[in-house]
PDB file of C-alpha atoms in Angstrom:
ATOM      1  CA  UNK A   1      20.042  -3.411   0.841  1.00 78.00           C
ATOM      2  CA  UNK A   2      16.891  -2.927  -0.916  1.00 81.00           C
ATOM      3  CA  UNK A   3      16.662  -2.325  -4.715  1.00 85.00           C
ATOM      4  CA  UNK A   4      13.130  -2.112  -6.016  1.00 92.00           C
ATOM      5  CA  UNK A   5       9.440  -1.718  -5.315  1.00 96.00           C
ATOM      6  CA  UNK A   6       7.408  -4.477  -7.370  1.00 95.00           C
ATOM      7  CA  UNK A   7       3.921  -4.278  -7.466  1.00 96.00           C
ATOM      8  CA  UNK A   8       1.883  -7.186  -8.182  1.00 96.00           C
ATOM      9  CA  UNK A   9      -1.559  -6.379  -9.056  1.00 97.00           C
ATOM     10  CA  UNK A  10      -4.227  -9.283  -7.908  1.00 97.00           C
ATOM     11  CA  UNK A  11      -7.229  -9.042 -10.585  1.00 94.00           C
ATOM     12  CA  UNK A  12      -6.227  -5.297 -10.699  1.00 91.00           C
ATOM     13  CA  UNK A  13      -6.523  -4.156 -14.544  1.00 86.00           C
ATOM     14  CA  UNK A  14      -6.216  -0.257 -13.960  1.00 90.00           C
ATOM     15  CA  UNK A  15      -3.557   0.680 -16.163  1.00 91.00           C
ATOM     16  CA  UNK A  16      -3.620   4.326 -15.816  1.00 94.00           C
ATOM     17  CA  UNK A  17      -3.671   4.165 -11.645  1.00 96.00           C
ATOM     18  CA  UNK A  18      -0.647   1.468 -11.881  1.00 96.00           C
ATOM     19  CA  UNK A  19       1.108   4.303 -13.969  1.00 96.00           C
ATOM     20  CA  UNK A  20       0.381   6.758 -11.913  1.00 97.00           C
ATOM     21  CA  UNK A  21       1.098   4.680  -8.997  1.00 97.00           C
ATOM     22  CA  UNK A  22       4.549   3.911 -10.502  1.00 97.00           C
ATOM     23  CA  UNK A  23       5.672   7.187 -10.847  1.00 96.00           C
ATOM     24  CA  UNK A  24       4.688   8.390  -7.226  1.00 96.00           C
ATOM     25  CA  UNK A  25       6.608   5.548  -5.763  1.00 97.00           C
ATOM     26  CA  UNK A  26       9.786   5.988  -7.796  1.00 95.00           C
ATOM     27  CA  UNK A  27      10.065   9.329  -6.860  1.00 94.00           C
ATOM     28  CA  UNK A  28       9.264   8.757  -3.603  1.00 93.00           C
ATOM     29  CA  UNK A  29      11.498   6.081  -2.294  1.00 95.00           C
ATOM     30  CA  UNK A  30      14.129   6.404  -4.843  1.00 92.00           C
ATOM     31  CA  UNK A  31      13.835   3.018  -5.953  1.00 94.00           C
ATOM     32  CA  UNK A  32      13.537   1.171  -9.095  1.00 95.00           C
ATOM     33  CA  UNK A  33       9.358   0.049  -9.086  1.00 96.00           C
ATOM     34  CA  UNK A  34       8.357  -2.521 -11.539  1.00 94.00           C
ATOM     35  CA  UNK A  35       5.049  -4.621 -11.952  1.00 95.00           C
ATOM     36  CA  UNK A  36       5.322  -8.356 -12.009  1.00 94.00           C
ATOM     37  CA  UNK A  37       2.798 -10.951 -12.211  1.00 93.00           C
ATOM     38  CA  UNK A  38       2.109 -13.553  -9.510  1.00 93.00           C
ATOM     39  CA  UNK A  39      -0.153 -16.236  -9.648  1.00 94.00           C
ATOM     40  CA  UNK A  40      -2.327 -15.146  -6.319  1.00 96.00           C
ATOM     41  CA  UNK A  41      -5.440 -17.877  -5.338  1.00 97.00           C
ATOM     42  CA  UNK A  42      -7.488 -14.969  -4.338  1.00 97.00           C
ATOM     43  CA  UNK A  43     -10.610 -17.738  -3.209  1.00 97.00           C
ATOM     44  CA  UNK A  44      -8.349 -18.965  -0.416  1.00 97.00           C
ATOM     45  CA  UNK A  45      -9.040 -15.762   1.219  1.00 98.00           C
ATOM     46  CA  UNK A  46     -12.166 -15.237   0.544  1.00 98.00           C
ATOM     47  CA  UNK A  47     -14.826 -15.029   4.029  1.00 97.00           C
ATOM     48  CA  UNK A  48     -18.070 -16.622   2.636  1.00 97.00           C
ATOM     49  CA  UNK A  49     -19.911 -15.262   5.989  1.00 97.00           C
ATOM     50  CA  UNK A  50     -17.824 -11.878   5.709  1.00 97.00           C
ATOM     51  CA  UNK A  51     -18.348 -11.341   1.941  1.00 97.00           C
ATOM     52  CA  UNK A  52     -14.728  -9.618   1.911  1.00 98.00           C
ATOM     53  CA  UNK A  53     -11.049 -11.054   1.602  1.00 98.00           C
ATOM     54  CA  UNK A  54      -8.602 -11.530   4.163  1.00 98.00           C
ATOM     55  CA  UNK A  55      -5.719  -9.762   3.632  1.00 98.00           C
ATOM     56  CA  UNK A  56      -3.326 -11.380   5.871  1.00 98.00           C
ATOM     57  CA  UNK A  57      -3.925 -14.603   3.578  1.00 98.00           C
ATOM     58  CA  UNK A  58      -3.286 -12.543   0.504  1.00 98.00           C
ATOM     59  CA  UNK A  59      -0.286 -10.886   2.049  1.00 97.00           C
ATOM     60  CA  UNK A  60       1.221 -14.641   2.768  1.00 97.00           C
ATOM     61  CA  UNK A  61       0.650 -15.384  -0.565  1.00 97.00           C
ATOM     62  CA  UNK A  62       2.735 -12.573  -1.925  1.00 96.00           C
ATOM     63  CA  UNK A  63       5.474 -12.620  -0.070  1.00 94.00           C
ATOM     64  CA  UNK A  64       6.136 -16.610  -0.539  1.00 92.00           C
ATOM     65  CA  UNK A  65       9.144 -16.928  -2.919  1.00 83.00           C
ATOM     66  CA  UNK A  66       9.837 -13.087  -3.565  1.00 80.00           C
ATOM     67  CA  UNK A  67      11.823 -12.380  -6.357  1.00 71.00           C
ATOM     68  CA  UNK A  68      15.189 -10.915  -6.423  1.00 64.00           C
ATOM     69  CA  UNK A  69      16.698 -13.089  -3.971  1.00 63.00           C
ATOM     70  CA  UNK A  70      14.268 -10.866  -1.722  1.00 65.00           C
ATOM     71  CA  UNK A  71      16.137  -7.015  -2.068  1.00 85.00           C
ATOM     72  CA  UNK A  72      13.029  -5.496  -3.003  1.00 91.00           C
ATOM     73  CA  UNK A  73       9.195  -4.482  -1.124  1.00 95.00           C
ATOM     74  CA  UNK A  74       6.529  -6.615  -2.527  1.00 96.00           C
ATOM     75  CA  UNK A  75       3.207  -4.478  -2.833  1.00 97.00           C
ATOM     76  CA  UNK A  76       0.435  -6.219  -3.757  1.00 97.00           C
ATOM     77  CA  UNK A  77      -2.887  -4.188  -5.373  1.00 98.00           C
ATOM     78  CA  UNK A  78      -6.118  -5.440  -5.531  1.00 98.00           C
ATOM     79  CA  UNK A  79      -9.922  -3.775  -5.695  1.00 97.00           C
ATOM     80  CA  UNK A  80     -11.793  -5.793  -3.180  1.00 96.00           C
ATOM     81  CA  UNK A  81     -13.174  -5.166   0.118  1.00 98.00           C
ATOM     82  CA  UNK A  82     -10.173  -6.555   2.596  1.00 98.00           C
ATOM     83  CA  UNK A  83     -10.583  -7.418   6.303  1.00 98.00           C
ATOM     84  CA  UNK A  84      -8.189  -8.705   9.142  1.00 97.00           C
ATOM     85  CA  UNK A  85     -10.343 -10.741  11.961  1.00 95.00           C
ATOM     86  CA  UNK A  86      -9.580  -8.082  14.204  1.00 95.00           C
ATOM     87  CA  UNK A  87     -11.309  -5.350  12.342  1.00 95.00           C
ATOM     88  CA  UNK A  88     -14.007  -4.776   9.922  1.00 96.00           C
ATOM     89  CA  UNK A  89     -12.045  -3.795   7.544  1.00 97.00           C
ATOM     90  CA  UNK A  90      -8.717  -2.397   6.354  1.00 98.00           C
ATOM     91  CA  UNK A  91      -7.378  -0.508   3.764  1.00 98.00           C
ATOM     92  CA  UNK A  92      -4.230  -2.254   3.454  1.00 98.00           C
ATOM     93  CA  UNK A  93      -1.771  -4.484   5.717  1.00 98.00           C
ATOM     94  CA  UNK A  94       1.602  -4.888   5.669  1.00 98.00           C
ATOM     95  CA  UNK A  95       4.870  -6.907   7.541  1.00 97.00           C
ATOM     96  CA  UNK A  96       6.335  -4.891   9.851  1.00 97.00           C
ATOM     97  CA  UNK A  97       9.792  -4.593   8.802  1.00 95.00           C
ATOM     98  CA  UNK A  98       9.170  -7.278   6.737  1.00 95.00           C
ATOM     99  CA  UNK A  99       9.148  -7.107   2.454  1.00 95.00           C
ATOM    100  CA  UNK A 100       5.349  -7.047   1.863  1.00 96.00           C
ATOM    101  CA  UNK A 101       2.417  -5.190   2.332  1.00 98.00           C
ATOM    102  CA  UNK A 102      -1.035  -5.136   0.135  1.00 98.00           C
ATOM    103  CA  UNK A 103      -2.966  -2.417  -0.348  1.00 98.00           C
ATOM    104  CA  UNK A 104      -7.047  -2.487  -1.911  1.00 98.00           C
ATOM    105  CA  UNK A 105      -8.622   0.848  -3.771  1.00 98.00           C
ATOM    106  CA  UNK A 106     -11.903  -0.723  -2.810  1.00 97.00           C
ATOM    107  CA  UNK A 107     -12.367   1.758   0.221  1.00 98.00           C
ATOM    108  CA  UNK A 108     -10.463   4.071  -1.102  1.00 98.00           C
ATOM    109  CA  UNK A 109     -13.265   5.112  -4.103  1.00 97.00           C
ATOM    110  CA  UNK A 110     -15.807   7.846  -4.094  1.00 97.00           C
ATOM    111  CA  UNK A 111     -18.332   5.239  -5.379  1.00 97.00           C
ATOM    112  CA  UNK A 112     -17.809   3.103  -2.166  1.00 97.00           C
ATOM    113  CA  UNK A 113     -19.999   5.654  -0.062  1.00 97.00           C
ATOM    114  CA  UNK A 114     -21.991   6.730  -2.729  1.00 97.00           C
ATOM    115  CA  UNK A 115     -20.231   9.569  -4.068  1.00 96.00           C
ATOM    116  CA  UNK A 116     -19.434  10.284  -7.563  1.00 97.00           C
ATOM    117  CA  UNK A 117     -16.154   8.817  -9.174  1.00 97.00           C
ATOM    118  CA  UNK A 118     -13.009  10.874  -8.851  1.00 97.00           C
ATOM    119  CA  UNK A 119     -10.204   9.448 -10.566  1.00 97.00           C
ATOM    120  CA  UNK A 120      -7.381  11.948  -9.132  1.00 97.00           C
ATOM    121  CA  UNK A 121      -8.785  11.702  -5.520  1.00 98.00           C
ATOM    122  CA  UNK A 122      -8.322   7.754  -6.020  1.00 98.00           C
ATOM    123  CA  UNK A 123      -5.036   8.196  -7.422  1.00 98.00           C
ATOM    124  CA  UNK A 124      -4.058  10.403  -4.363  1.00 98.00           C
ATOM    125  CA  UNK A 125      -5.213   7.988  -2.100  1.00 98.00           C
ATOM    126  CA  UNK A 126      -3.816   5.019  -3.044  1.00 98.00           C
ATOM    127  CA  UNK A 127      -0.388   6.873  -3.392  1.00 98.00           C
ATOM    128  CA  UNK A 128      -1.237   7.842   0.417  1.00 98.00           C
ATOM    129  CA  UNK A 129      -1.834   4.318   1.334  1.00 98.00           C
ATOM    130  CA  UNK A 130       1.188   2.501  -0.607  1.00 98.00           C
ATOM    131  CA  UNK A 131       3.383   4.820   0.845  1.00 98.00           C
ATOM    132  CA  UNK A 132       1.735   4.186   4.415  1.00 98.00           C
ATOM    133  CA  UNK A 133       2.021   0.174   3.907  1.00 98.00           C
ATOM    134  CA  UNK A 134       5.366   0.628   2.783  1.00 98.00           C
ATOM    135  CA  UNK A 135       6.689   2.440   5.259  1.00 97.00           C
ATOM    136  CA  UNK A 136       5.581  -0.075   7.765  1.00 98.00           C
ATOM    137  CA  UNK A 137       8.215  -2.369   5.886  1.00 97.00           C
ATOM    138  CA  UNK A 138      10.477  -0.143   6.276  1.00 96.00           C
ATOM    139  CA  UNK A 139       9.867  -0.507   9.965  1.00 97.00           C
ATOM    140  CA  UNK A 140       7.584   2.334  10.651  1.00 98.00           C
ATOM    141  CA  UNK A 141       4.964   2.133  13.081  1.00 98.00           C
ATOM    142  CA  UNK A 142       2.149   4.871  13.211  1.00 97.00           C
ATOM    143  CA  UNK A 143       3.258   8.358  13.651  1.00 97.00           C
ATOM    144  CA  UNK A 144       1.587  11.247  15.265  1.00 96.00           C
ATOM    145  CA  UNK A 145       3.046  14.145  13.462  1.00 95.00           C
ATOM    146  CA  UNK A 146       0.398  16.022  11.896  1.00 91.00           C
ATOM    147  CA  UNK A 147       0.170  15.140   8.223  1.00 94.00           C
ATOM    148  CA  UNK A 148       2.528  12.373   7.735  1.00 97.00           C
ATOM    149  CA  UNK A 149       1.862   9.334   5.481  1.00 97.00           C
ATOM    150  CA  UNK A 150       2.268   6.972   8.820  1.00 97.00           C
ATOM    151  CA  UNK A 151      -0.768   8.373  10.723  1.00 96.00           C
ATOM    152  CA  UNK A 152      -3.260   5.922  11.467  1.00 95.00           C
ATOM    153  CA  UNK A 153      -6.386   5.840   9.024  1.00 94.00           C
ATOM    154  CA  UNK A 154      -9.617   4.583  10.556  1.00 95.00           C
ATOM    155  CA  UNK A 155     -11.687   6.317   7.871  1.00 96.00           C
ATOM    156  CA  UNK A 156     -11.258   7.222   4.212  1.00 97.00           C
ATOM    157  CA  UNK A 157     -11.636  10.905   5.248  1.00 96.00           C
ATOM    158  CA  UNK A 158      -8.487  10.540   7.261  1.00 96.00           C
ATOM    159  CA  UNK A 159      -6.722   9.791   4.659  1.00 97.00           C
ATOM    160  CA  UNK A 160      -7.606  12.921   2.965  1.00 97.00           C
ATOM    161  CA  UNK A 161      -6.315  14.770   5.836  1.00 96.00           C
ATOM    162  CA  UNK A 162      -2.709  13.526   5.842  1.00 96.00           C
ATOM    163  CA  UNK A 163       0.304  13.987   3.151  1.00 94.00           C
ATOM    164  CA  UNK A 164       1.636  11.494   0.823  1.00 94.00           C
ATOM    165  CA  UNK A 165       5.185  11.749   2.120  1.00 95.00           C
ATOM    166  CA  UNK A 166       6.370  11.017   5.452  1.00 96.00           C
ATOM    167  CA  UNK A 167       7.483  13.477   8.421  1.00 97.00           C
ATOM    168  CA  UNK A 168      11.259  14.144   8.724  1.00 96.00           C
ATOM    169  CA  UNK A 169      11.396  11.541  11.287  1.00 97.00           C
ATOM    170  CA  UNK A 170       9.917   9.099   9.323  1.00 97.00           C
ATOM    171  CA  UNK A 171      11.736   9.966   6.517  1.00 96.00           C
ATOM    172  CA  UNK A 172      14.810   9.225   8.014  1.00 95.00           C
ATOM    173  CA  UNK A 173      14.248   5.944   8.669  1.00 95.00           C
ATOM    174  CA  UNK A 174      13.409   5.278   5.044  1.00 95.00           C
ATOM    175  CA  UNK A 175      16.478   6.895   3.625  1.00 93.00           C
ATOM    176  CA  UNK A 176      18.705   4.823   6.259  1.00 92.00           C
ATOM    177  CA  UNK A 177      17.177   1.782   5.720  1.00 90.00           C
ATOM    178  CA  UNK A 178      17.047   2.088   1.760  1.00 89.00           C
ATOM    179  CA  UNK A 179      20.681   3.614   1.967  1.00 83.00           C
ATOM    180  CA  UNK A 180      20.469   6.915   0.514  1.00 72.00           C
ATOM    181  CA  UNK A 181      22.190   9.221   1.769  1.00 59.00           C
ATOM    182  CA  UNK A 182      21.347  12.373  -0.470  1.00 55.00           C
ATOM    183  CA  UNK A 183      19.626  15.351   1.482  1.00 47.00           C
ATOM    184  CA  UNK A 184      16.543  15.988  -0.502  1.00 46.00           C
ATOM    185  CA  UNK A 185      14.514  13.117  -0.384  1.00 54.00           C
ATOM    186  CA  UNK A 186      11.297  13.670  -2.164  1.00 52.00           C
TER     187      UNK A 186
END
């Protein structure tokens, strides 16, 4: 049974954004959310040719020797540009029905696209992507229900169009995996 979500900042020092995410995830998943520290060697994930970080390498480090005997989900947070070899970039990556996920705020920022800084929008986008990647760790695949947090997002505009919550079917899967049996999940 999953008892908590462990957030592991990777060279991520935005306390307000972290606090907002803790609040959001604890209410969404009805789990304890705590921040843990772990040594992640980011240089191992850096690709000189792409000038980005391989999220799979970072994810592998995150899930190595998990805390609490593996009864938590691990979510790494970073602010640098992530990729996996088959995609130009990713907002995040997760293990399907596993324990780990990672999300980057790099491409969630308006400033990345030449826009003005918008902290509220960044917080909302991070909540959506964190929910999405954690959903994968609960065994959810991409969902075609309009607005579901598990909709696939190619572009940041796709993230803006979806919700930070799961559709009923996805919610039922997460609820069952957590062992949460009350009717009101959100």
